[in-house]
Coordinates of C-alpha atoms in Angstrom, one line a residue:
X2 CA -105.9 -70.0 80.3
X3 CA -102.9 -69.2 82.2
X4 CA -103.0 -65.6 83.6
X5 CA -100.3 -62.9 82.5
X6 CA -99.1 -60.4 85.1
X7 CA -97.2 -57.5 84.2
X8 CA -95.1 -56.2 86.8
X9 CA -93.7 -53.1 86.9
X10 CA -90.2 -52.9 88.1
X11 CA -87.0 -55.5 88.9
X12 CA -86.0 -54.0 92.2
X13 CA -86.5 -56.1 95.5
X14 CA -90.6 -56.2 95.0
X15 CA -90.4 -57.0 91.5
X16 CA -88.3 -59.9 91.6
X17 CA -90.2 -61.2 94.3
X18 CA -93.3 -60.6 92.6
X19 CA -91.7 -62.6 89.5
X20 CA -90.7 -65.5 91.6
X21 CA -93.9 -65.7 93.7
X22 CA -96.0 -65.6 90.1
X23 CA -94.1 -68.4 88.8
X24 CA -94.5 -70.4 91.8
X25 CA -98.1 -70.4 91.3
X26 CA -98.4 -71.0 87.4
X27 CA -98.8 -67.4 86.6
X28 CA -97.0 -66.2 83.2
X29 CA -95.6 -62.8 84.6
X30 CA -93.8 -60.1 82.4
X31 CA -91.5 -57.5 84.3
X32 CA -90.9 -53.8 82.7
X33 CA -87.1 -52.2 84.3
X34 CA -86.2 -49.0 82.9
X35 CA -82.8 -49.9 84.1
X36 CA -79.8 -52.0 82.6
X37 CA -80.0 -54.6 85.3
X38 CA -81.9 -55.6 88.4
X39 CA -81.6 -54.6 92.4
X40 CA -84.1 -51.2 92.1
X41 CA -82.4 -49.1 95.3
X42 CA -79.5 -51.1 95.4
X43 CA -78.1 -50.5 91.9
X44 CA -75.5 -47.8 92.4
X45 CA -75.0 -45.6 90.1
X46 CA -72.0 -42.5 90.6
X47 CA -74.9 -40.1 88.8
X48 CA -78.9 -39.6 89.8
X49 CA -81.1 -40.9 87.3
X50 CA -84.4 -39.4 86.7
X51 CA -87.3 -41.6 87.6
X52 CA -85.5 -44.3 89.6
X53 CA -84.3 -44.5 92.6
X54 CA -80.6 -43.3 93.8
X55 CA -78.8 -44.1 96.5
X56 CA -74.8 -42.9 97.7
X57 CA -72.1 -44.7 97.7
X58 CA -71.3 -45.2 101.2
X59 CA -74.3 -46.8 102.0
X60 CA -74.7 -49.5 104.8
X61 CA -78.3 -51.9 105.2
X62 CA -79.4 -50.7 108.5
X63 CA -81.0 -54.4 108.8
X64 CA -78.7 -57.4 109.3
X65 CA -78.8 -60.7 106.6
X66 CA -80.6 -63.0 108.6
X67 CA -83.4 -60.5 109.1
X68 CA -82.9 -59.2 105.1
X69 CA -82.7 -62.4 103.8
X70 CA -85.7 -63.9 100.8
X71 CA -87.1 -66.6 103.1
X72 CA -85.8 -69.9 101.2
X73 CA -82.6 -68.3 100.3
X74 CA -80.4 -67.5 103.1
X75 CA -77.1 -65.3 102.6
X76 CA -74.1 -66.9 102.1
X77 CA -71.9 -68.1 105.6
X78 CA -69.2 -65.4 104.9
X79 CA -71.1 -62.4 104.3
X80 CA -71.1 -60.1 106.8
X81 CA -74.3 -59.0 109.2
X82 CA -74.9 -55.5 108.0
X83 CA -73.9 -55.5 104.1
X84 CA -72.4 -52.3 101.9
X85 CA -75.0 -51.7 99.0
X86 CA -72.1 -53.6 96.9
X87 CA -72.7 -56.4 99.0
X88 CA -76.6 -56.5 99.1
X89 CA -76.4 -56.1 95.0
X90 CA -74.8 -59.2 94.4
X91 CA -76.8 -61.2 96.9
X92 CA -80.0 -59.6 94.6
X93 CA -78.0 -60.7 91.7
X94 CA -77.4 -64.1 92.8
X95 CA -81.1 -64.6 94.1
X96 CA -82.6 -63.5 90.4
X97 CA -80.2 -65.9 88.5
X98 CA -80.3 -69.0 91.4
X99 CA -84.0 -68.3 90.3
X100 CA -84.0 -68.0 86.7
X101 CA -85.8 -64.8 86.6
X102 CA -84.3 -62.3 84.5
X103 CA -85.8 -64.2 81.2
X104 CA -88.8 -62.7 81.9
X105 CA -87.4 -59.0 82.7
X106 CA -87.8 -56.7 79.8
X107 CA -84.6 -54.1 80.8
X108 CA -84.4 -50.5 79.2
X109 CA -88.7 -50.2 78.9
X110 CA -90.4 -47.7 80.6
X111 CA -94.2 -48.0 81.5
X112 CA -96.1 -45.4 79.9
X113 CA -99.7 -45.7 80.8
X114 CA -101.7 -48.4 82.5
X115 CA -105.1 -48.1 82.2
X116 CA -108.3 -50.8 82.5
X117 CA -109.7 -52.1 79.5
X118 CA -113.1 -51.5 78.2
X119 CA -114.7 -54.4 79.4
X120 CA -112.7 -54.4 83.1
X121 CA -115.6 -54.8 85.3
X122 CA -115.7 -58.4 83.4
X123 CA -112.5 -59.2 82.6
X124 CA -110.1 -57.5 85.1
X125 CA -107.9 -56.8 82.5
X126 CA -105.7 -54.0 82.3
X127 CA -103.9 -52.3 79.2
X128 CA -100.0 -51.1 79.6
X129 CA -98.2 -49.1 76.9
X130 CA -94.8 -49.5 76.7
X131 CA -91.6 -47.6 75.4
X132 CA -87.9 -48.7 74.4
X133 CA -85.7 -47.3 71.7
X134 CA -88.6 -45.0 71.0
X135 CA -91.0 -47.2 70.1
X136 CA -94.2 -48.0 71.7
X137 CA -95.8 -51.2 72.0
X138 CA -99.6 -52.0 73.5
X139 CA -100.4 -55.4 75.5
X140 CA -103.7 -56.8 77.4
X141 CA -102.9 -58.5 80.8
X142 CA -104.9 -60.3 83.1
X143 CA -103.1 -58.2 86.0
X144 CA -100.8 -55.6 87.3
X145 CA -98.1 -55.5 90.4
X146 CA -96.9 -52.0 91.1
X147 CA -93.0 -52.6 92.0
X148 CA -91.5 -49.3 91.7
X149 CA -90.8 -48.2 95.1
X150 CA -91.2 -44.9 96.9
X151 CA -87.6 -43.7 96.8
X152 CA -87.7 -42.1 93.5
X153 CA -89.3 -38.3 93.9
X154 CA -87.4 -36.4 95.9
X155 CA -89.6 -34.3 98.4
X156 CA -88.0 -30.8 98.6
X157 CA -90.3 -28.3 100.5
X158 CA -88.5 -25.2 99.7
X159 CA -91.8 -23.6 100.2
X160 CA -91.1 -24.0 104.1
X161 CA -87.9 -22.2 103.9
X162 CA -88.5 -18.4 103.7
X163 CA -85.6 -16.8 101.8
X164 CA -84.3 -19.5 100.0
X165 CA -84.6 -18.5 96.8
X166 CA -82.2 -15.7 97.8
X167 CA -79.5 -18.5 98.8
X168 CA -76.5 -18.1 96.5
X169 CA -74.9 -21.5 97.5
X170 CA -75.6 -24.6 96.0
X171 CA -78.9 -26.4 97.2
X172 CA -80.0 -30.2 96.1
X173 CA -81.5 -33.2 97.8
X174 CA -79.9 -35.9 99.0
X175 CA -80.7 -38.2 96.2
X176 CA -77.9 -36.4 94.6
X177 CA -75.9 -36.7 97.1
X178 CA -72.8 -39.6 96.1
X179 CA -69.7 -39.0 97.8
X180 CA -67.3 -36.5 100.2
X181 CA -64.6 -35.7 97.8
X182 CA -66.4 -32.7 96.5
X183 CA -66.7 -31.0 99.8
X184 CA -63.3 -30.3 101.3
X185 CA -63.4 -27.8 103.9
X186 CA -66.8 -26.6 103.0
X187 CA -69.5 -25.2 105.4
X188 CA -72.6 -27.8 105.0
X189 CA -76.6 -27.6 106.3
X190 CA -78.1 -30.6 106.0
X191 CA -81.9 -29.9 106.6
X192 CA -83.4 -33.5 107.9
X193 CA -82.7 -36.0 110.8
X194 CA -83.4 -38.9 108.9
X195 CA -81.1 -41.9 108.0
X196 CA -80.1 -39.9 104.6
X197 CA -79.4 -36.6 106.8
X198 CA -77.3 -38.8 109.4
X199 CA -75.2 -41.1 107.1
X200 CA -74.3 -37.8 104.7
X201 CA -73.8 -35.6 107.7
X202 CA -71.3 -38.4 109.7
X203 CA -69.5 -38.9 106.4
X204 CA -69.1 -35.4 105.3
X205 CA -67.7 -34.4 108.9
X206 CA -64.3 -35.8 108.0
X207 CA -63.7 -33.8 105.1
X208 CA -66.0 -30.5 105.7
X209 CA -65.0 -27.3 107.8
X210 CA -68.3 -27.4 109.4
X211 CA -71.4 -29.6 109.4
X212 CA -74.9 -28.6 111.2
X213 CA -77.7 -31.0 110.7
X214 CA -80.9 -29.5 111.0
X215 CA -84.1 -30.6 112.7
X216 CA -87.6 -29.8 113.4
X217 CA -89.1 -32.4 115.7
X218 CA -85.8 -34.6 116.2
X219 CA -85.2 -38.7 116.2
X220 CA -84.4 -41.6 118.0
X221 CA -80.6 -42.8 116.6
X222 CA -80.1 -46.4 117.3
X223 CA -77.0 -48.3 116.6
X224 CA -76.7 -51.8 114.6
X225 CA -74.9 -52.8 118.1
X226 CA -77.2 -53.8 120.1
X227 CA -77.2 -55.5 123.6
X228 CA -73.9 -57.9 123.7
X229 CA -72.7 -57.1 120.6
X230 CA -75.0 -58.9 118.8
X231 CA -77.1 -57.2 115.6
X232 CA -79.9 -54.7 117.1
X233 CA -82.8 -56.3 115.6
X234 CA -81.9 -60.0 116.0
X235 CA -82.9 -59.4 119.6
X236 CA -85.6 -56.2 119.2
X237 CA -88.0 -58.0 116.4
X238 CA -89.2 -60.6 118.1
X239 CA -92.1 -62.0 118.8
X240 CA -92.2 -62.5 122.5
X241 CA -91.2 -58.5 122.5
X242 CA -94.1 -57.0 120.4
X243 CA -96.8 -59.4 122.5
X244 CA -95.3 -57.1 125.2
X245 CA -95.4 -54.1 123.9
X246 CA -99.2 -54.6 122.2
X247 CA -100.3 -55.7 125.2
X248 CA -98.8 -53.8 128.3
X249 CA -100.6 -50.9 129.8
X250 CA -99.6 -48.0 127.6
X251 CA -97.7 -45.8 129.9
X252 CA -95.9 -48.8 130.8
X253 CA -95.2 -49.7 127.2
X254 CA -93.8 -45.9 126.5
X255 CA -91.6 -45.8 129.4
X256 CA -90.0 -49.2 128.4
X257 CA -90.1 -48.1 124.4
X258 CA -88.3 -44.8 125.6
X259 CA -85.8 -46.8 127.8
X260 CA -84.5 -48.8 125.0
X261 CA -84.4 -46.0 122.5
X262 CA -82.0 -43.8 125.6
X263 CA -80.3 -46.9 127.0
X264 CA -77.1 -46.2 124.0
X265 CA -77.0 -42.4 125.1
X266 CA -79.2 -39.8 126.6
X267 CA -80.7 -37.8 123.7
X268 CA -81.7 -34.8 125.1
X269 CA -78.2 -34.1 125.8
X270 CA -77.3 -34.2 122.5
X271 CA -80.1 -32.0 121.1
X272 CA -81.6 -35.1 119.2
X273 CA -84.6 -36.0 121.8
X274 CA -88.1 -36.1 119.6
X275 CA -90.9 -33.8 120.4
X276 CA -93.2 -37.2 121.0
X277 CA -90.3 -39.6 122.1
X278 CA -93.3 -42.3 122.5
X279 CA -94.4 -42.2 118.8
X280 CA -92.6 -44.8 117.3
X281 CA -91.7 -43.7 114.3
X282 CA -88.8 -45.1 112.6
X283 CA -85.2 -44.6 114.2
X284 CA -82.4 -43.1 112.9
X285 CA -79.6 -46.0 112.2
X286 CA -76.3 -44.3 113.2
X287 CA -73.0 -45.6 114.8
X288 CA -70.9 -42.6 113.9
X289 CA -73.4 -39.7 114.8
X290 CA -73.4 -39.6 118.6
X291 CA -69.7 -39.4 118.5
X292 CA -69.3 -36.8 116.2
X293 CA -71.4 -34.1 118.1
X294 CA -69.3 -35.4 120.8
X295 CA -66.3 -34.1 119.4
X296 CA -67.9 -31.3 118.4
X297 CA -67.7 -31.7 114.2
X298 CA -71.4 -32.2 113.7
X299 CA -74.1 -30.0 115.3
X300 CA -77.8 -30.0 115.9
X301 CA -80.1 -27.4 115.4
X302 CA -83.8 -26.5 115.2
X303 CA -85.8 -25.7 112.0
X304 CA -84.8 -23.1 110.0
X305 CA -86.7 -20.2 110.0
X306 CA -85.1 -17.6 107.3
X307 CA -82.3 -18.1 104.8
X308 CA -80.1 -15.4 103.5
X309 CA -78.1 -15.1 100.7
X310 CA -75.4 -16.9 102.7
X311 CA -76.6 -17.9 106.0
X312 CA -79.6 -19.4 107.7
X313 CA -81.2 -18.5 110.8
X314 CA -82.3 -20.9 113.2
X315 CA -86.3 -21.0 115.2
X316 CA -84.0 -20.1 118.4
X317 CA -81.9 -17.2 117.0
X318 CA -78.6 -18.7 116.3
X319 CA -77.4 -18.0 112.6
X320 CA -74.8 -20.4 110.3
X321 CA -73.0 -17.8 108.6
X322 CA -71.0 -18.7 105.2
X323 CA -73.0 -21.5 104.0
X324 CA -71.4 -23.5 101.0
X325 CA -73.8 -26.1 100.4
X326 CA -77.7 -26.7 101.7
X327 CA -78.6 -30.2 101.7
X328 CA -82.1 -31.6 102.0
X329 CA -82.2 -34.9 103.4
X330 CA -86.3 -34.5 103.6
X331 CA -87.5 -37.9 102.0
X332 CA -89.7 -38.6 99.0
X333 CA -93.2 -38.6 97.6
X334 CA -94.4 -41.5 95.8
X335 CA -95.9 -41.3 92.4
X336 CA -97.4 -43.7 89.9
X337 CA -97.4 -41.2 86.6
X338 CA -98.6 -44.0 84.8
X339 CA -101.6 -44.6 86.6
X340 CA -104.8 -42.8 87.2
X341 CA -104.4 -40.6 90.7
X342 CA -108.1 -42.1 91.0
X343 CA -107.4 -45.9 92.0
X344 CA -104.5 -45.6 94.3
X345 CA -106.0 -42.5 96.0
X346 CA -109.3 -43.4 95.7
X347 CA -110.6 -41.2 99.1
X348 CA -109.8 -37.3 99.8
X349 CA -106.6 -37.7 97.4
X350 CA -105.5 -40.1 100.7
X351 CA -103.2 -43.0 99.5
X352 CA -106.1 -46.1 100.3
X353 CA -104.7 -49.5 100.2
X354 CA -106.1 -52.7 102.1
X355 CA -103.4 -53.6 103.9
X356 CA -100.9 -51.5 102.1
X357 CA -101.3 -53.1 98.9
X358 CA -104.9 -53.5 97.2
X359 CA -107.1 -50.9 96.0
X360 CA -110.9 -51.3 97.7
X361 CA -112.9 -49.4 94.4
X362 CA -112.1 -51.7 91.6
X363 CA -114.1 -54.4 90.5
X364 CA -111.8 -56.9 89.9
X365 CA -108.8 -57.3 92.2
X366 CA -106.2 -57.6 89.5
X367 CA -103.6 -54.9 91.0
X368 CA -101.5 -54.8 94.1
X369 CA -99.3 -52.1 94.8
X370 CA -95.7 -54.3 96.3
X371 CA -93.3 -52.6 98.9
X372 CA -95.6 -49.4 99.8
X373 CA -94.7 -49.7 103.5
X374 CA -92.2 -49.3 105.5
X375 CA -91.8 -50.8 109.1
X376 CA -88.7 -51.7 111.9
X377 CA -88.4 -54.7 109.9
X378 CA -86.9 -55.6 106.5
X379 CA -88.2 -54.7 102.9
X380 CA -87.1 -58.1 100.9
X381 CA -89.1 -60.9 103.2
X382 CA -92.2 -57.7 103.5
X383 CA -92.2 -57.6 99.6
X384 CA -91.9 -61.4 99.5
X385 CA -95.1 -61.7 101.4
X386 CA -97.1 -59.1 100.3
X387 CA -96.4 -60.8 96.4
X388 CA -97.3 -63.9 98.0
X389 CA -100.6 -62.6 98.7
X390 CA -101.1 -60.8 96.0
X391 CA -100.3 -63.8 93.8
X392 CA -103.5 -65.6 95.4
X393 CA -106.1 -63.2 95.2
X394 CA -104.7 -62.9 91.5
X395 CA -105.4 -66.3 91.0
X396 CA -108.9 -66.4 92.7
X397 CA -108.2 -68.6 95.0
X398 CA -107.9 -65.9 98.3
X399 CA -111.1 -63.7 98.0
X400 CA -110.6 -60.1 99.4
X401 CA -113.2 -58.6 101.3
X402 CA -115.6 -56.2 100.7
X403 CA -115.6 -53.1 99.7
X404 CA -117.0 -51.6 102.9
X405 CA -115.1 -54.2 104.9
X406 CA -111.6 -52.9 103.6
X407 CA -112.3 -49.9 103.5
X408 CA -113.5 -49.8 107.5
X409 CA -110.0 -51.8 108.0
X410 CA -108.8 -49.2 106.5
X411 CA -110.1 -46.5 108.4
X412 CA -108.9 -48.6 111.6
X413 CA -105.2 -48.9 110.7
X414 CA -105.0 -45.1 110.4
X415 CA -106.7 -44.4 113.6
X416 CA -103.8 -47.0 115.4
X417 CA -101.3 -45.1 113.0
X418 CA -102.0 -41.8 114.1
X419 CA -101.5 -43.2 117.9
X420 CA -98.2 -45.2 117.2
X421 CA -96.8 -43.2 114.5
X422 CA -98.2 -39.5 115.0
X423 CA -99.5 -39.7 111.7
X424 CA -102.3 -41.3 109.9
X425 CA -101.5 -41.4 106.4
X426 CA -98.0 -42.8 107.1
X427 CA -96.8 -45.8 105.3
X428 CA -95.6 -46.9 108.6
X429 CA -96.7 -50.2 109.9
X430 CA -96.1 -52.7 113.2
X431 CA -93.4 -55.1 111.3
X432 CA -95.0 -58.5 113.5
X433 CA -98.4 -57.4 113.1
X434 CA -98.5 -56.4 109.9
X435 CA -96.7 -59.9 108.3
X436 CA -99.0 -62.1 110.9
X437 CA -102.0 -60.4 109.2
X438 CA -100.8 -61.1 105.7
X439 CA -99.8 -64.2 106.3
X440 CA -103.0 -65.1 108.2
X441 CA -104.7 -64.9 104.4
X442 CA -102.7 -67.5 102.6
X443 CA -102.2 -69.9 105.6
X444 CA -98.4 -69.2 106.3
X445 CA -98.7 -67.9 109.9
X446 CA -97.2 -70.3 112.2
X447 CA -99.0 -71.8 115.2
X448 CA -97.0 -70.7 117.6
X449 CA -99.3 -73.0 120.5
X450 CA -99.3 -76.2 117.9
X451 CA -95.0 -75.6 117.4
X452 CA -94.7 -75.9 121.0
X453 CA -96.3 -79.1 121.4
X454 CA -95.4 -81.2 118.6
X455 CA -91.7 -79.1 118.0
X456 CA -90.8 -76.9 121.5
X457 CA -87.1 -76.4 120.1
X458 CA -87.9 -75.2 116.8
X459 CA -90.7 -72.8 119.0
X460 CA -88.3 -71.7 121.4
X461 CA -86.6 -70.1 118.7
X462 CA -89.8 -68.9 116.5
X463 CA -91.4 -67.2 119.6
X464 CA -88.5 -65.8 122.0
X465 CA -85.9 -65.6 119.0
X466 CA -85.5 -63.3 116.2
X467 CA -88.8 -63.0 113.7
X468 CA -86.7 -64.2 110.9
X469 CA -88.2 -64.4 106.9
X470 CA -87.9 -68.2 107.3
X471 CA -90.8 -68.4 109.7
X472 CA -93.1 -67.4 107.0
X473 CA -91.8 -70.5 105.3
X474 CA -92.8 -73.0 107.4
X475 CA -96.5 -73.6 106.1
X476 CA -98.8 -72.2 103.7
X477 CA -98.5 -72.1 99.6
X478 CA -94.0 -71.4 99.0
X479 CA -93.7 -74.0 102.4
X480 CA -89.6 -74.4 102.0
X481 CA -88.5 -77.8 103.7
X482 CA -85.3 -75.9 104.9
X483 CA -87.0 -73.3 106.7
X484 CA -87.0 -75.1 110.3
X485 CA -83.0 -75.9 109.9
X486 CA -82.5 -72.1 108.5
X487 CA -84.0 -70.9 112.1
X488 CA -82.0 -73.5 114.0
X489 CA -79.0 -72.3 112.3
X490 CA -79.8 -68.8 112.1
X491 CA -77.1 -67.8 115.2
X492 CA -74.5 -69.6 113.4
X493 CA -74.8 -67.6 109.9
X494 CA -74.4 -64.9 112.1
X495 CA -71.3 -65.3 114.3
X496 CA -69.3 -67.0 111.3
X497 CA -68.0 -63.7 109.7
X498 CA -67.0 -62.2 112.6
X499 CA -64.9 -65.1 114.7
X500 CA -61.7 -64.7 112.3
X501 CA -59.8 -64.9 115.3
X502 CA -60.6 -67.7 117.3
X503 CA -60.6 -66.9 120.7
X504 CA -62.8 -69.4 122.3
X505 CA -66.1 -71.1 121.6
X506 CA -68.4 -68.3 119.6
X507 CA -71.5 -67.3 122.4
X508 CA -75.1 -67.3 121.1
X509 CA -77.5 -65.2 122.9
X510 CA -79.6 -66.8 126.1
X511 CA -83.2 -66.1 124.8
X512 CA -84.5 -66.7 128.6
X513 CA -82.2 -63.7 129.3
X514 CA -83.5 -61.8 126.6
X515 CA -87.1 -61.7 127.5
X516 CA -86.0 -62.4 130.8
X517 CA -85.5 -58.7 132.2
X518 CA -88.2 -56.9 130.1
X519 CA -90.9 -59.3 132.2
X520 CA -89.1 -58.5 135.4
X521 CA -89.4 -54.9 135.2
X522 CA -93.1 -54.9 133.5
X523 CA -93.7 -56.7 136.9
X524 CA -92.0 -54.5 138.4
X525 CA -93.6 -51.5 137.2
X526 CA -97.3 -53.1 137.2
X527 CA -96.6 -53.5 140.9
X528 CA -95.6 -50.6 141.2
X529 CA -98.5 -48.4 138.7
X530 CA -100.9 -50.3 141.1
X531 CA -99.5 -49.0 144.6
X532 CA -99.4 -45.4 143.1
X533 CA -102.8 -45.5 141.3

């Protein structure tokens, strides 16, 4: 009997989920409460409750060969970091190249999913449906969670003494679409995230006054990185996170810090984090630096009291004559069709093995897609993780036990609450984290075998940008293109922007690349070992 999976969603995880079930002979079904697909990406000039909302201004803060599904590179002319426009039709294209949206069911919200009777068995699970008001009841053999965690806004207003006094207006940043609106108006924006940035930046050129708020500040990196070329075609590498795993720690801070001040010096510019060697995720901003330059944006510390008009600052200062209070304070997720029980199986702690399965149940027939978040892209994470999924689905890659993922469990949040500051974070080591998952299914290139029977092709896996197409080389999905997409990758990248030919376009030395980060670990080792 061929097993039905019902996947809930058609954003980036779902259609990956779709496409990876079909690969392997699964029959899946895919519930979108929206008119089309692209989850996130879908603009839309008005918030809609329960999905996802994004503004219209907004940029991918990873470039296309980095974004990219693995077998499906971008097309020549598109440019490196893509307008949500942009990113929408490459989703677009990718579903119907595909021939997935026949099995997207658009307009249906998932009501309930909950495990049959005779689950410990069967591992069959229950979901009630709804369109046009009417309710319809299915069995299937398994579930893949694709809904994201953009969707409920996280507004701690319970942090903000006084704010119910505040007369002006107040909303998150989810609903949050465009300038126009706020000519010459005096704007907080509470939150030093990418949201908080991008809206603050933007609004400068129209506003009277814009103050961005922050209690425990952020590294702001640029899409610009060293040369010109696109910041994580030469930070996500392989070669680089060896380094930076296996250094001595201080040394691996100092150099982590360096990088993150070598655009600007932070402190100077009131943005410096409390713990600048956590490594949570950056702030992608091009525009930011510049505009506290000129004086048009500002940073402050938390707020400690609002008034009915103003709000006053941890270190005394006061904004006077606030218009509009913006939170740009991130989300919670939520499944309010599932039972709090099996995702947060442990304290009312989100418990996952490996981000996406949940240890308690008896049958491993759910798997939670696109629940982390890393330095690295969402699409080829989600493709992976489906990948997985897909196989343990099928029975044919075994999870571990109970007590076994649950101990690896307890492991990953001991190394997240040294990396990220936190241990329930959904944060995760990009190279790590998609080595381990493709470890399970066989797709994990040998990096030692490459170099002896291909050294080109492992010149460009190991020193070279981790691109998706490495995780196509071997294992179940093996695409025969992938070696020439990594060959090629440099090209795809320089062909939008040489419209005026000036000479021959440069690719990047990867020698040089890893070149100076060895010299100076010497360096310091040498050094550490004099001193200490």
């Amino acid at each position: 009997m061929v097993k039905k999976v019902a996947i809930i969603g058609a954003g980036i995880s779902g259609l990956a989920s779709i496409r990876n079930c079909l690969e392997e002979g699964l029959e899946p079904t895919c519930f979108e409460k929206g008119e089309g697909v692209g989850g996130l990406w879908k603009f839309s000039d008005h918030a809609e409750e329960g999905r996802a909302s994004i503004y219209r201004s907004v940029f991918t803060n990873s470039s296309k060969e980095m974004t990219c599904f693995p077998d499906f590179p971008f097309p020549d002319d598109f440019p490196n970091f893509m307008h949500n426009s942009k990113l929408q039709e490459y989703i677009t294209m990718f579903a119907k190249e595909k021939n997935l949206l026949k099995y997207i069911q658009f307009k249906t919200i998932v009501s309930s999913v909950n495990k049959r009777p005779d689950f410990s068995t069967t591992g069959q699970w229950d979901v009630i449906t709804e369109k046009d008001g009417k309710k319809e009841s299915a069995v299937f053999d398994a579930v893949m969670i694709c809904s994201g965690h953009h969707v409920y806004p996280n507004i701690p207003k319970e942090s903000f003494p006084g704010i119910k006094l505040f007369k002006g207006k107040c909303f998150h940043s989810r609903d949050y679409k465009e300038p126009g609106i706020f000519k010459g108006k005096r704007i907080l924006v509470i939150g030093l995230g990418n949201s908080g940035c991008d809206i603050a930046s933007e609004l400068s050129h129209t506003a009277e006054k814009v103050i961005i708020s922050s209690r425990s500040g952020s590294w702001v990196m640029s899409r610009v990185w060293d040369e010109g070329y696109p910041w994580d075609m030469l930070f996500i590498t392989r070669f680089e996170t060896f380094l930076k795993n296996t250094l001595p720690t201080v040394i691996s801070d100092w150099w982590y810090m360096k990088q993150m001040n070598a655009r600007f010096k932070h402190e100077n510019y009131g943005l410096m984090p409390l713990n600048g060697t956590l490594r949570k995720e950056p702030v992608f901003n091009d525009e930011l630096p510049a505009r506290i330059l000129c004086g048009i944006v500002t940073i402050k510390p938390n707020v400690k009291e609002f008034t009915e008009d103003s709000a006053i600052f941890e270190d005394g200062t006061v904004f006077e004559a606030i218009d509009c209070v913006i939170f740009a304070t991130g989300y919670s997720y939520a499944y309010p069709f599932l039972d709090d029980s099996i995702i947060k199986s442990r304290d009312n702690e989100v418990t996952l093995f490996k981000g996406i399965f949940p240890p308690p149940l008896e049958k491993p027939t759910m798997a939670v897609i696109g629940l982390v978040q890393s330095l690295g892209a969402v699409i080829p994470t989600t493709d992976l993780q489906s990948r997985w999924a897909v196989q343990v689905i099928k029975g044919t890659c075994p999870l571990p036990s109970v007590k076994d993922m649950m101990n690896d469990i307890d492991e990953k949040m001991g190394k997240k609450l040294k990396l990220f500051g936190k241990s329930d974070t959904i944060q995760t080591d990009y190279v790590v984290y998609m080595d381990e998952l493709a470890s399970f299914i066989g797709a994990k290139p040998n990096i030692p075998w490459l170099f002896l029977t291909d050294p080109k092709l492992a010149l460009e896996v190991y020193f070279g940008p981790c691109t998706p197409y490495q995780f196509r080389l071997v294992g179940p999905g093996k695409w025969p293109g992938a070696r020439n997409a990594i060959l090629t990758q440099w090209d795809r990248l320089l062909k939008p922007m040489t419209t005026r030919v000036v000479g021959s376009p440069l690719k990047p030395c990867l020698f040089c690349n890893w070149f100076r980060p060895v010299l100076i670990s010497v360096v310091s080792i040498a050094a550490f070992i004099v001193l200490f």
